[in-house]
Coordinates of C-alpha atoms and ligand atoms in Angstrom, one line a residue:
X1 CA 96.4 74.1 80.5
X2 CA 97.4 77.6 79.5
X3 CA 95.2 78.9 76.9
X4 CA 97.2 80.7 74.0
X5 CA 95.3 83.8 75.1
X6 CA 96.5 84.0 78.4
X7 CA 100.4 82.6 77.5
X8 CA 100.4 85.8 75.3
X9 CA 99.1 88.2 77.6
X10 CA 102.0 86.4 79.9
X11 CA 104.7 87.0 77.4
X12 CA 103.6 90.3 76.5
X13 CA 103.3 91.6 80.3
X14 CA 106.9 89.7 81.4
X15 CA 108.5 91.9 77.9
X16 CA 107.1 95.0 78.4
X17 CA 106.5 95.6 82.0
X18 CA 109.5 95.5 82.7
X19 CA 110.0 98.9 80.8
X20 CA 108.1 100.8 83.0
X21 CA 110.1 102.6 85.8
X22 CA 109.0 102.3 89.3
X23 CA 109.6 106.1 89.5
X24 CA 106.9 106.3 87.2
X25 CA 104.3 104.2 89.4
X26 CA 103.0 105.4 92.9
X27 CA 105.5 104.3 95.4
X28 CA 103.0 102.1 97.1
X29 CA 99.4 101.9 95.3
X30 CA 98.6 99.3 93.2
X31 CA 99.0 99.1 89.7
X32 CA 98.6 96.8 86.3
X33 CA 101.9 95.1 85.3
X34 CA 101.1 97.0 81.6
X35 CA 98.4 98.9 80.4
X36 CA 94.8 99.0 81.6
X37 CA 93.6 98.0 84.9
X38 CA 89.7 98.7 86.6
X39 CA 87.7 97.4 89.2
X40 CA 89.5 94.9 91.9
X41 CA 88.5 91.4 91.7
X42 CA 89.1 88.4 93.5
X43 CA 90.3 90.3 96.9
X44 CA 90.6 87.7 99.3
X45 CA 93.2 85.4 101.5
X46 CA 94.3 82.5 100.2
X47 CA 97.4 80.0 102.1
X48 CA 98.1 83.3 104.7
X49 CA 98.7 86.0 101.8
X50 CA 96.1 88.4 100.4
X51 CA 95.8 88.1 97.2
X52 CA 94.1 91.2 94.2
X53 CA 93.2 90.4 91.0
X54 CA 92.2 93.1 88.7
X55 CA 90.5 94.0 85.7
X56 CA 93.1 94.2 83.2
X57 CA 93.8 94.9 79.5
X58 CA 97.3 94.5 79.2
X59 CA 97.4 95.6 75.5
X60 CA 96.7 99.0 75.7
X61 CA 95.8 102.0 78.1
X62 CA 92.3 101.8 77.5
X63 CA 89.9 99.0 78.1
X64 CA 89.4 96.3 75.9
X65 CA 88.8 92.5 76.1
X66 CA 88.7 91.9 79.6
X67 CA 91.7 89.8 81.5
X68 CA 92.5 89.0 85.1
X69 CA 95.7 90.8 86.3
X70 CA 97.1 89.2 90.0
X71 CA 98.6 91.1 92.9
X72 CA 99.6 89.2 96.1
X73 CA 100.6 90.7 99.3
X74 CA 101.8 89.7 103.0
X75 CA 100.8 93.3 104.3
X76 CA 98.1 95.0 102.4
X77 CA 101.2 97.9 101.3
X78 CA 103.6 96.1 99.3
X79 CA 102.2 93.9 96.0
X80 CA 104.0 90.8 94.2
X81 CA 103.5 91.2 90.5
X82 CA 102.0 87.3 89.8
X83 CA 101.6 86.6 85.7
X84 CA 97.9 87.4 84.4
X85 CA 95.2 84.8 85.5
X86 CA 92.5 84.7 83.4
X87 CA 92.1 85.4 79.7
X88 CA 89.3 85.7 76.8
X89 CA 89.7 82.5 75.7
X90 CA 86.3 80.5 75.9
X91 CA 82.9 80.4 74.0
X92 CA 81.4 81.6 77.1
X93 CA 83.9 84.7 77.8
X94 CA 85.1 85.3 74.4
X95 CA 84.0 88.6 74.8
X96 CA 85.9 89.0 78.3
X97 CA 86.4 88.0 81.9
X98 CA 84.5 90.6 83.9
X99 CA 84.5 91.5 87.7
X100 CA 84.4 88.5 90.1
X101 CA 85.3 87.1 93.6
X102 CA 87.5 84.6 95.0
X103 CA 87.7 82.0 97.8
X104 CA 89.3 79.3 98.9
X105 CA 88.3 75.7 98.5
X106 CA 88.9 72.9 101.3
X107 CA 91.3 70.9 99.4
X108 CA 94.0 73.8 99.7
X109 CA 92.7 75.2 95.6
X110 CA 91.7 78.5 94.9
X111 CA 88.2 79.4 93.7
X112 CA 87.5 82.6 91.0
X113 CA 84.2 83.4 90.0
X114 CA 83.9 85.6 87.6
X115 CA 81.1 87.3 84.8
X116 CA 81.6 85.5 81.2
X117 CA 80.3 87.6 78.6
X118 CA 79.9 87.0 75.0
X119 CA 78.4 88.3 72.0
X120 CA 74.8 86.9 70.9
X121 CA 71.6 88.0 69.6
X122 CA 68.4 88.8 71.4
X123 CA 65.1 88.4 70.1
X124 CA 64.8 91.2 67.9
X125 CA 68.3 90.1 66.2
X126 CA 70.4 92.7 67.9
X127 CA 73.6 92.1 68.9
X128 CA 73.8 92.0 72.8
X129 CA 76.1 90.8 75.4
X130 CA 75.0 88.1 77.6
X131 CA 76.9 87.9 80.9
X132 CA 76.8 84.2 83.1
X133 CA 78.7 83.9 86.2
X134 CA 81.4 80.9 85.2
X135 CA 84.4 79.3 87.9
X136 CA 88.4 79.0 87.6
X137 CA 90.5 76.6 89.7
X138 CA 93.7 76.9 90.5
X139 CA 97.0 77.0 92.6
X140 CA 97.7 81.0 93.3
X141 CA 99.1 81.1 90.3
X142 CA 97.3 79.2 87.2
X143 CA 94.1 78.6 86.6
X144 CA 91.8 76.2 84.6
X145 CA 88.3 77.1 83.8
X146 CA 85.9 74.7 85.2
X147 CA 84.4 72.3 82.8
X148 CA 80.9 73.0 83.8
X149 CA 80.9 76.6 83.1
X150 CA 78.8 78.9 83.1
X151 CA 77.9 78.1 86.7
X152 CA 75.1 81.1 86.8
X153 CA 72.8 81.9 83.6
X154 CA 69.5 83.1 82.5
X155 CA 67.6 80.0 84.1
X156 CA 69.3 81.2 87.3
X157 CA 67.4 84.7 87.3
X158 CA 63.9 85.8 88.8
X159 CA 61.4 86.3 86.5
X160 CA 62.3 89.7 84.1
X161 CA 66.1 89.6 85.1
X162 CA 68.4 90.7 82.6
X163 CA 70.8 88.5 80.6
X164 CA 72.8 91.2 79.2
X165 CA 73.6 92.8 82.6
X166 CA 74.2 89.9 85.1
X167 CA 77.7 90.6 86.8
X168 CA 80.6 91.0 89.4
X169 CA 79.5 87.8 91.3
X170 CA 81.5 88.8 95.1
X171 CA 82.4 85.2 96.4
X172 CA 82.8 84.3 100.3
X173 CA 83.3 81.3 102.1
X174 CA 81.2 81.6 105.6
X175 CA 82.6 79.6 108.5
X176 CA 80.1 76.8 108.2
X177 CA 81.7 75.9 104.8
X178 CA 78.7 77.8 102.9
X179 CA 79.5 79.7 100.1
X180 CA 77.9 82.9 99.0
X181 CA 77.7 85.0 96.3
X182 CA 76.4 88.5 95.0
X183 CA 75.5 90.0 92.0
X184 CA 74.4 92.7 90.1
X185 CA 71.4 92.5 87.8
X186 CA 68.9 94.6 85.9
X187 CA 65.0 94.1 87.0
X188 CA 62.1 94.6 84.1
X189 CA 62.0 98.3 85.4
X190 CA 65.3 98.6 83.8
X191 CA 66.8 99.0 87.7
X192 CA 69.6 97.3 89.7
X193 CA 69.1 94.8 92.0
X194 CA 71.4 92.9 94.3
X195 CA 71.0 88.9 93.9
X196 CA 72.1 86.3 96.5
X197 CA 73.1 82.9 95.4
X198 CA 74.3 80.1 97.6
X199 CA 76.6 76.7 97.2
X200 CA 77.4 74.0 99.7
X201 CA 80.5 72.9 97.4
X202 CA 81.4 76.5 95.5
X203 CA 80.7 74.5 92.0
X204 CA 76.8 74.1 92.3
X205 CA 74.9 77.3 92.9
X206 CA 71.3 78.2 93.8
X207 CA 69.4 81.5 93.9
X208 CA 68.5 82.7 97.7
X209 CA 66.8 85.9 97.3
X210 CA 66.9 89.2 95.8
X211 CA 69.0 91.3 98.6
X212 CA 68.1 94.9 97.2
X213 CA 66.2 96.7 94.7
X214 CA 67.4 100.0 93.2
X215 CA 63.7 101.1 91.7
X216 CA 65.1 103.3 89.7
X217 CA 66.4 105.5 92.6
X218 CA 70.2 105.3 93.2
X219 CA 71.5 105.0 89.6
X220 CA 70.1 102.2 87.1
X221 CA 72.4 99.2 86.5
X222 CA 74.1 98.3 90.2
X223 CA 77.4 96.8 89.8
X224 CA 79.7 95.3 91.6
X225 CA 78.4 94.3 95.3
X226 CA 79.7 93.2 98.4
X227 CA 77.5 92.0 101.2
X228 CA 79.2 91.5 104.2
X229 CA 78.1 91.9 108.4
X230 CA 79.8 95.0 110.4
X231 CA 79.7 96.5 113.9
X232 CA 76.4 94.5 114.1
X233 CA 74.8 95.7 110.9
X234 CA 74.9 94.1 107.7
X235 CA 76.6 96.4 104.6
X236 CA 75.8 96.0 101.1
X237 CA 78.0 97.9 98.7
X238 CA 77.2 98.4 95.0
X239 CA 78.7 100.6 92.5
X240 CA 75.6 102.2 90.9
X241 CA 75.6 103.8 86.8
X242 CA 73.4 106.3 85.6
X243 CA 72.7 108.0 88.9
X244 CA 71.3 111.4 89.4
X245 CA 73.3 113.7 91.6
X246 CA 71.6 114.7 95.4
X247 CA 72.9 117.5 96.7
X248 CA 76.3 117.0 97.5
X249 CA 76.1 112.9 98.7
X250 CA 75.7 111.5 95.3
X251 CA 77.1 113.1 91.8
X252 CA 75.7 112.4 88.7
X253 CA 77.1 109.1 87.0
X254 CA 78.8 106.6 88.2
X255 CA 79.2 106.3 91.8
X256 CA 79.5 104.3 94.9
X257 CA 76.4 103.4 97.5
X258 CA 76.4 102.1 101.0
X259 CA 73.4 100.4 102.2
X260 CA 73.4 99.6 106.0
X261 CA 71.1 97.6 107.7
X262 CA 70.1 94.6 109.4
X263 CA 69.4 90.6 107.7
X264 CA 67.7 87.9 108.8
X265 CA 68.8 84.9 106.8
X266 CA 65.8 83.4 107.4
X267 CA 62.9 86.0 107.7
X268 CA 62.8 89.3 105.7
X269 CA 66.2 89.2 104.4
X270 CA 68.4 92.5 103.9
X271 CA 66.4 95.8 105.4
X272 CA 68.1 98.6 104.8
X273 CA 68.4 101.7 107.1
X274 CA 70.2 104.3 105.7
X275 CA 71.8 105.3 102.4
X276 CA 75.4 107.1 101.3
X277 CA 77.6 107.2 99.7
X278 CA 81.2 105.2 100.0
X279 CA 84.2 108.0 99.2
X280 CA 83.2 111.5 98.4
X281 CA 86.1 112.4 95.8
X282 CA 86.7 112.1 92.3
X283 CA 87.9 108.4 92.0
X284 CA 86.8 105.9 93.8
X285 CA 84.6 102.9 91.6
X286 CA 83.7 99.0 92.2
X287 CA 85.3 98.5 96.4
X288 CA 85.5 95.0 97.3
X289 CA 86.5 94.0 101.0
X290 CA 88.2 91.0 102.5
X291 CA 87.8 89.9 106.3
X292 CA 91.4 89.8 107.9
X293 CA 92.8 86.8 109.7
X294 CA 92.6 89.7 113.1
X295 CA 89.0 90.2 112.0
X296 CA 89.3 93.8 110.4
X297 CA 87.3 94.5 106.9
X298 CA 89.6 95.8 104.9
X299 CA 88.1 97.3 101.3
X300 CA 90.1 98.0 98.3
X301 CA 88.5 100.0 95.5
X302 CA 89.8 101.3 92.0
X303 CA 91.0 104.9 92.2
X304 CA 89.1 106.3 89.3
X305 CA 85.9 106.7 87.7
X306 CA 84.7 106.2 84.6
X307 CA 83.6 109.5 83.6
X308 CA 87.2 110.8 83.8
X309 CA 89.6 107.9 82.5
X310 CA 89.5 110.2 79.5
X311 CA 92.0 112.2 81.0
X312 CA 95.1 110.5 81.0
X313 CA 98.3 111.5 81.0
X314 CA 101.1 111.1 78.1
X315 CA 102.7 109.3 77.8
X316 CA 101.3 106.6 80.0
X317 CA 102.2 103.1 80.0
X318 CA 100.1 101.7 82.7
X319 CA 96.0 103.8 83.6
X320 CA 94.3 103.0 86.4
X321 CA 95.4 102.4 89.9
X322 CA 93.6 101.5 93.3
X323 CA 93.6 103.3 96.8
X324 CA 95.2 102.6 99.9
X325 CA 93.7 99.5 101.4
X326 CA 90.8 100.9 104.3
X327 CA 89.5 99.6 107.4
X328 CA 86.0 99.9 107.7
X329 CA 83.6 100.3 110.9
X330 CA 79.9 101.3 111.5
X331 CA 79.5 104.7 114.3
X332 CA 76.5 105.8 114.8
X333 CA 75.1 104.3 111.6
X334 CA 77.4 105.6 109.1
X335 CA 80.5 104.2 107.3
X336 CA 83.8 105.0 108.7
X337 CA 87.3 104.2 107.0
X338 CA 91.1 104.7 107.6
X339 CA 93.7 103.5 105.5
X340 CA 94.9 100.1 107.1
X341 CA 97.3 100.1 110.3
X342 CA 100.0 98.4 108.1
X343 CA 100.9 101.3 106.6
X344 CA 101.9 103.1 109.6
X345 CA 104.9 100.4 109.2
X346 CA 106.4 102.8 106.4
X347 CA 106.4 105.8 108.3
X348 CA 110.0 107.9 108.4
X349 CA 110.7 111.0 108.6
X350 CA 108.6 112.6 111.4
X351 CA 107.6 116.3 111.4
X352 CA 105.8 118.1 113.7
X353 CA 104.5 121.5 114.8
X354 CA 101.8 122.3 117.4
X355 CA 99.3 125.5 117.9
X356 CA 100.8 127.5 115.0
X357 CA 99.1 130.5 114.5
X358 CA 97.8 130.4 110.4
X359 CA 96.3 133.8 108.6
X360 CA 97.9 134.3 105.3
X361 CA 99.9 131.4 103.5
X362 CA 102.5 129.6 105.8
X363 CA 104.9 127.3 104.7
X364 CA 106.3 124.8 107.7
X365 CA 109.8 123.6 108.2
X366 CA 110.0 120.2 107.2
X367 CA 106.5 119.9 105.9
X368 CA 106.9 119.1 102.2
X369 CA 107.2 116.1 99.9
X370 CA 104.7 113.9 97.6
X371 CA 104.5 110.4 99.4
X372 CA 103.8 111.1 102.9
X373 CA 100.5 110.5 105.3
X374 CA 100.0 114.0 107.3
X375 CA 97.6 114.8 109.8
X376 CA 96.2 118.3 110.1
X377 CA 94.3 119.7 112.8
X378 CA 92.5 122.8 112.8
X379 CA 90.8 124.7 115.4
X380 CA 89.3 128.5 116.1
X381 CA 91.3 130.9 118.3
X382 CA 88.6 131.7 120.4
X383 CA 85.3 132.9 119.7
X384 CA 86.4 133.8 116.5
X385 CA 85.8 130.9 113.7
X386 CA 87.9 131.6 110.9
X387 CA 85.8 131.5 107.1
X388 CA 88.0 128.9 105.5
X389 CA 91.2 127.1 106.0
X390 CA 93.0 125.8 102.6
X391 CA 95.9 123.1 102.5
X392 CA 97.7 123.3 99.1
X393 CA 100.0 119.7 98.8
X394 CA 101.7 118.7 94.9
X395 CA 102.4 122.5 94.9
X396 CA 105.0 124.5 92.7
X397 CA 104.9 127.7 91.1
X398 CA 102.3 126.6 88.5
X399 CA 100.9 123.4 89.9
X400 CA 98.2 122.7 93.7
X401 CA 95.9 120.6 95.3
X402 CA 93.8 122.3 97.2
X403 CA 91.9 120.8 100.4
X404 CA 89.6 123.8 101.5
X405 CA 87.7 123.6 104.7
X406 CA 84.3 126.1 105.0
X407 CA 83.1 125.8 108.7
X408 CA 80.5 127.8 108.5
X409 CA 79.0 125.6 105.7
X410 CA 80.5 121.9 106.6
X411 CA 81.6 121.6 103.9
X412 CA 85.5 120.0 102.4
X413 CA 86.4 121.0 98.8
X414 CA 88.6 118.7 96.8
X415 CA 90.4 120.6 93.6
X416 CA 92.8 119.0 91.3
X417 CA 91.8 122.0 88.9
X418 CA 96.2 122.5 88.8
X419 CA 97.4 118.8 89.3
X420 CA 98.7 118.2 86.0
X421 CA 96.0 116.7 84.0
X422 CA 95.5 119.2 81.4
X423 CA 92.1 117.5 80.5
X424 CA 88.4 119.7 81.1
X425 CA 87.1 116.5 83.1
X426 CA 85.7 117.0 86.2
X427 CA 88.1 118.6 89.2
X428 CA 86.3 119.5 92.0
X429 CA 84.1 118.1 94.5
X430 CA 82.3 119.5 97.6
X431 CA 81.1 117.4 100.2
X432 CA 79.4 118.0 103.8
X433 CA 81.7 117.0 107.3
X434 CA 80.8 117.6 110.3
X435 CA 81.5 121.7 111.3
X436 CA 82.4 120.6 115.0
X437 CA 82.2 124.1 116.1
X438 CA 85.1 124.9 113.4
X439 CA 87.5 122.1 114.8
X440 CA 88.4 119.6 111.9
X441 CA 91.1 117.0 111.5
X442 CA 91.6 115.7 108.2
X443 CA 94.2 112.9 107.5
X444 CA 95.7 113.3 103.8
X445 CA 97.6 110.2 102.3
X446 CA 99.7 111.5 99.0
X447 CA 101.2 109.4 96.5
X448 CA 102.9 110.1 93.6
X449 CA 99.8 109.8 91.7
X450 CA 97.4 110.8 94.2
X451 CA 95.4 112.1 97.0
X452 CA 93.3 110.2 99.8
X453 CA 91.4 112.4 102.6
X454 CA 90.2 111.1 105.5
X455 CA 88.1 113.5 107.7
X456 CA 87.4 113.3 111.5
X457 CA 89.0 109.8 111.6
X458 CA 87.5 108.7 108.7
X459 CA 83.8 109.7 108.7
X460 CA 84.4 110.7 105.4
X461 CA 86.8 109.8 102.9
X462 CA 87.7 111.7 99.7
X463 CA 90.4 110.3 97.4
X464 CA 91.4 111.9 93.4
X465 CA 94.3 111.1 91.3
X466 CA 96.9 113.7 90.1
X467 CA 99.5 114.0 87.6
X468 CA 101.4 116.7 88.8
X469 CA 105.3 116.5 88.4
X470 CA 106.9 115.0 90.9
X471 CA 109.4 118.4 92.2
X472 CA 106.2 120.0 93.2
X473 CA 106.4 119.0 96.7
X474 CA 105.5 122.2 98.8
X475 CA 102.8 122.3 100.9
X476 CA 101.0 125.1 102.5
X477 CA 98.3 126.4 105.2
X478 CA 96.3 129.4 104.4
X479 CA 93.1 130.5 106.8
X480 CA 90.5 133.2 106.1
X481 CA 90.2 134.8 109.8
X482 CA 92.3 133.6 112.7
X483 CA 93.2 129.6 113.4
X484 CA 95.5 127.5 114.8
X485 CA 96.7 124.2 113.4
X486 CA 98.5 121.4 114.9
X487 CA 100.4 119.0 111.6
X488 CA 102.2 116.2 111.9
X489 CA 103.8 114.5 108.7
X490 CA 105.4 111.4 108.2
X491 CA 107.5 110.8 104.7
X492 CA 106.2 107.0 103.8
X493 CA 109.2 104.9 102.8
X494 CA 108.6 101.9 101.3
X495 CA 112.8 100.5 100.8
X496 CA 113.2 99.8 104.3
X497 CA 115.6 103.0 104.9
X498 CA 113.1 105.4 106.2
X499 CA 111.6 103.4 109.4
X500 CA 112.4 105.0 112.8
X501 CA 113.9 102.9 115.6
Ligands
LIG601 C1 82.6 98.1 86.6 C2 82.5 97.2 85.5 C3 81.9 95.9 85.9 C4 82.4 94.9 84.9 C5 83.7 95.5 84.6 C6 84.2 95.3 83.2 O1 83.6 99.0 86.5 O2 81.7 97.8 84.5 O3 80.5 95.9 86.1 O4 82.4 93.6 85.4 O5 83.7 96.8 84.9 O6 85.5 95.6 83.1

């Protein structure tokens, strides 16, 4: 049964999305069918397609009562619009259908689990939220909410967890027919913590343990975890608010935290090792990852932050896309990503140029446009280590993004100050690579819309949004003291015209 929440949201998407140009989306990055979309949800396989759900307020550009948008894709690049999942329409969520996981059940259905929250009173007579983790069941298409909803509540916590933040529940199946979930919570110490829950039949849940405990130290409230095993360590991801900036790993706000370290089910649970964070840039919130059929993890995250969504542009019809699709791997105990092999499919138009010379600012035959994945190396010319190397992409007479390189300090510098958005949010960020003796390779992914950086194959990754008209395609190279550069560029074509024999 379609609620008459979710058939409007339907009609309303199918009548006005419609409107909204594809020239005026990224060519290849996700985006909502209308209006508002946040975190990712539900990113997961189900009958051999990979399927996105997303936060979604198809009403407006801003957020608002919470919806579930649906994506589906057969390569990770290219997403299926699919009509609106889930909608406000139940005692329980009447206040909106937050962050959530899916799987898939035995019988062939599709599992979401997702936070219910609805307005109530707490014992001083204030109006609060209360947030339960509640199930939908459905075909890849529609959905019905399970009768026994919510699944997860109060009763479910340990002692002094908090009803009003109790979310994002990250749903897997594990080969033994076990399901798992996460979630965030808030401990009496007014800190995050990571809970486990488990199911043999994805309807009836039990609490496991409490994976992790913020103590006040990364953030406050933790949202939005994933849990999964990599490389022989075990990962947990959480998208912390509140958090105090440290040096140049962690900015203040929100922001993204990778725990790695080792579990044992059965013993001391989740130890964890080391700390970072996930993307270094300006937008990046809430990653979920998937485990392909070829056994990559793949993690998707919304390409944004909540500190800056603000600063939109006008007018604009849809706010809020996510990045490329990234693999992930452990090396030597840290988080390494690059965007997913399928998108290599899409490359056209090659352009190359090897051991040019760069001083002032050089412009390169054939190295121009705004969707395109380039790969720029940069090394000394012989003792001599030049002070800084800058890449300017999105550039025109008035308009840049600038990727600087400092050797001498390790350090990348991300600025969108001239990208279009003529908002005083934040527009640069600094972060710390390694200064390999003044030789760096850094692997830039533009869109229309955007910017993704990945440095030294991925040991860091970096990604901001732009606005920047489209006709500023230049690109240039500028070094402080001699370099030389190797580029190679690829346009990304996404109509089937571009692909090279
Ligand atoms: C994170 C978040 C989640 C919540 C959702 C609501 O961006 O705050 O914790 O489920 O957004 O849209």
């Amino acid at each position: 049964m379609i609620s008459e929440a979710l058939q409007r949201a339907r009609e309303f998407e199918a009548q006005y999305g419609p409107h909204i140009p594809s020239s005026e989306r990224p060519a290849f990055h996700a985006t909502p069918t209308i209006g508002w979309m946040n975190d990712p949800n539900g990113f997961s396989i189900y009958r051999g397609e990979y399927h996105l759900f997303y936060q979604y307020h198809p009403y407006s550009n801003e957020w608002g009562p919470m919806h579930w948008g649906h994506l589906k894709s057969r390569d990770l690049i290219l997403w299926e619009r699919l009509p609106a999942a889930l909608a406000p329409d139940q005692d329980y969520d009447a206040a909106g259908c937050f962050s959530g996981g899916a799987a898939e059940l035995p019988d062939g259905r599709q599992l979401l689990m997702y936070t219910g929250v609805r307005r109530g009173h707490n014992a001083d007579g204030f109006l609060q939220d209360i947030q339960t983790q509640c199930l939908a069941v459905g075909d890849g298409v529609n959905y019905e909410k399970w009768k026994g909803n919510p699944v997860l509540d109060g009763a479910d916590l340990p002692k002094g967890g908090s009803t009003v933040d109790f979310r994002d529940p990250k749903v897997w199946r594990e080969p033994d027919g076990t399901y798992y979930t996460v979630a965030g919570n808030r401990t009496a110490d007014g800190s995050g913590a990571i809970l486990l829950y488990q199911s043999a039949d994805g309807f009836a849940w039990e609490f496991v343990r409490t994976l992790d405990r913020c103590r006040n130290q990364y953030g406050r409230m933790w949202e939005c975890p994933d849990f999964f095993p990599l490389d022989g360590r075990h990962v947990l991801f959480t998208s912390p608010q509140e958090m105090n900036p440290v040096g140049l790993e962690f900015h203040a706000g929100n922001g993204t935290v990778c725990l790695i370290g080792d579990y044992a089910p059965d013993g001391a649970g989740f130890s964890r090792q080391s700390v970072q964070a996930i993307d270094y840039g300006l937008d990046f919130y809430a990653p979920q990852t998937l485990l392909t059929e070829d056994g990559r993890r793949v993690m998707i995250a919304w390409m944004q932050n909540w500190a800056t969504v603000g600063g939109k542009p006008n007018p604009c019809r849809w706010f809020g896309q996510m990045t490329t699709p990234r693999e992930l791997s452990v090396k030597d105990g840290r988080l390494v990503q690059s965007p997913v092999r399928e998108l290599e499919r899409y490359r056209g138009r090659r352009a190359a140029h090897r051991n040019i010379p760069v001083c002032g600012e050089i412009n390169l035959p054939g190295i121009q446009g705004r969707v395109l994945d380039m790969t720029v190396t940069v090394r000394p010319i012989g003792n001599e280590t030049y002070r800084w190397f800058r890449i300017r992409v999105a550039k025109d007479g008035e308009h840049e993004t600038i990727i600087r390189y400092r050797p001498d300090q390790g350090t990348v510098k991300l600025d969108r100050t001239r990208s279009g958005l003529p908002h005083d949010v934040v527009h640069t960020r600094s972060f710390f690579a390694d200064p390999g003796n003044g030789t760096i390779k850094l692997r830039i992914i533009l869109d229309r819309f955007s910017l993704e950086v990945f440095v030294n194959d991925g040991e860091q990754a970096a990604s901001a949004v732009i606005y920047t008209r489209q006709e500023a395609v230049a690109i240039s190279f500028e070094a402080g003291g001699p370099a030389l550069m190797d580029v190679e560029k690829y346009d990304l074509v996404f109509d089937g015209t571009g692909r090279e024999a």
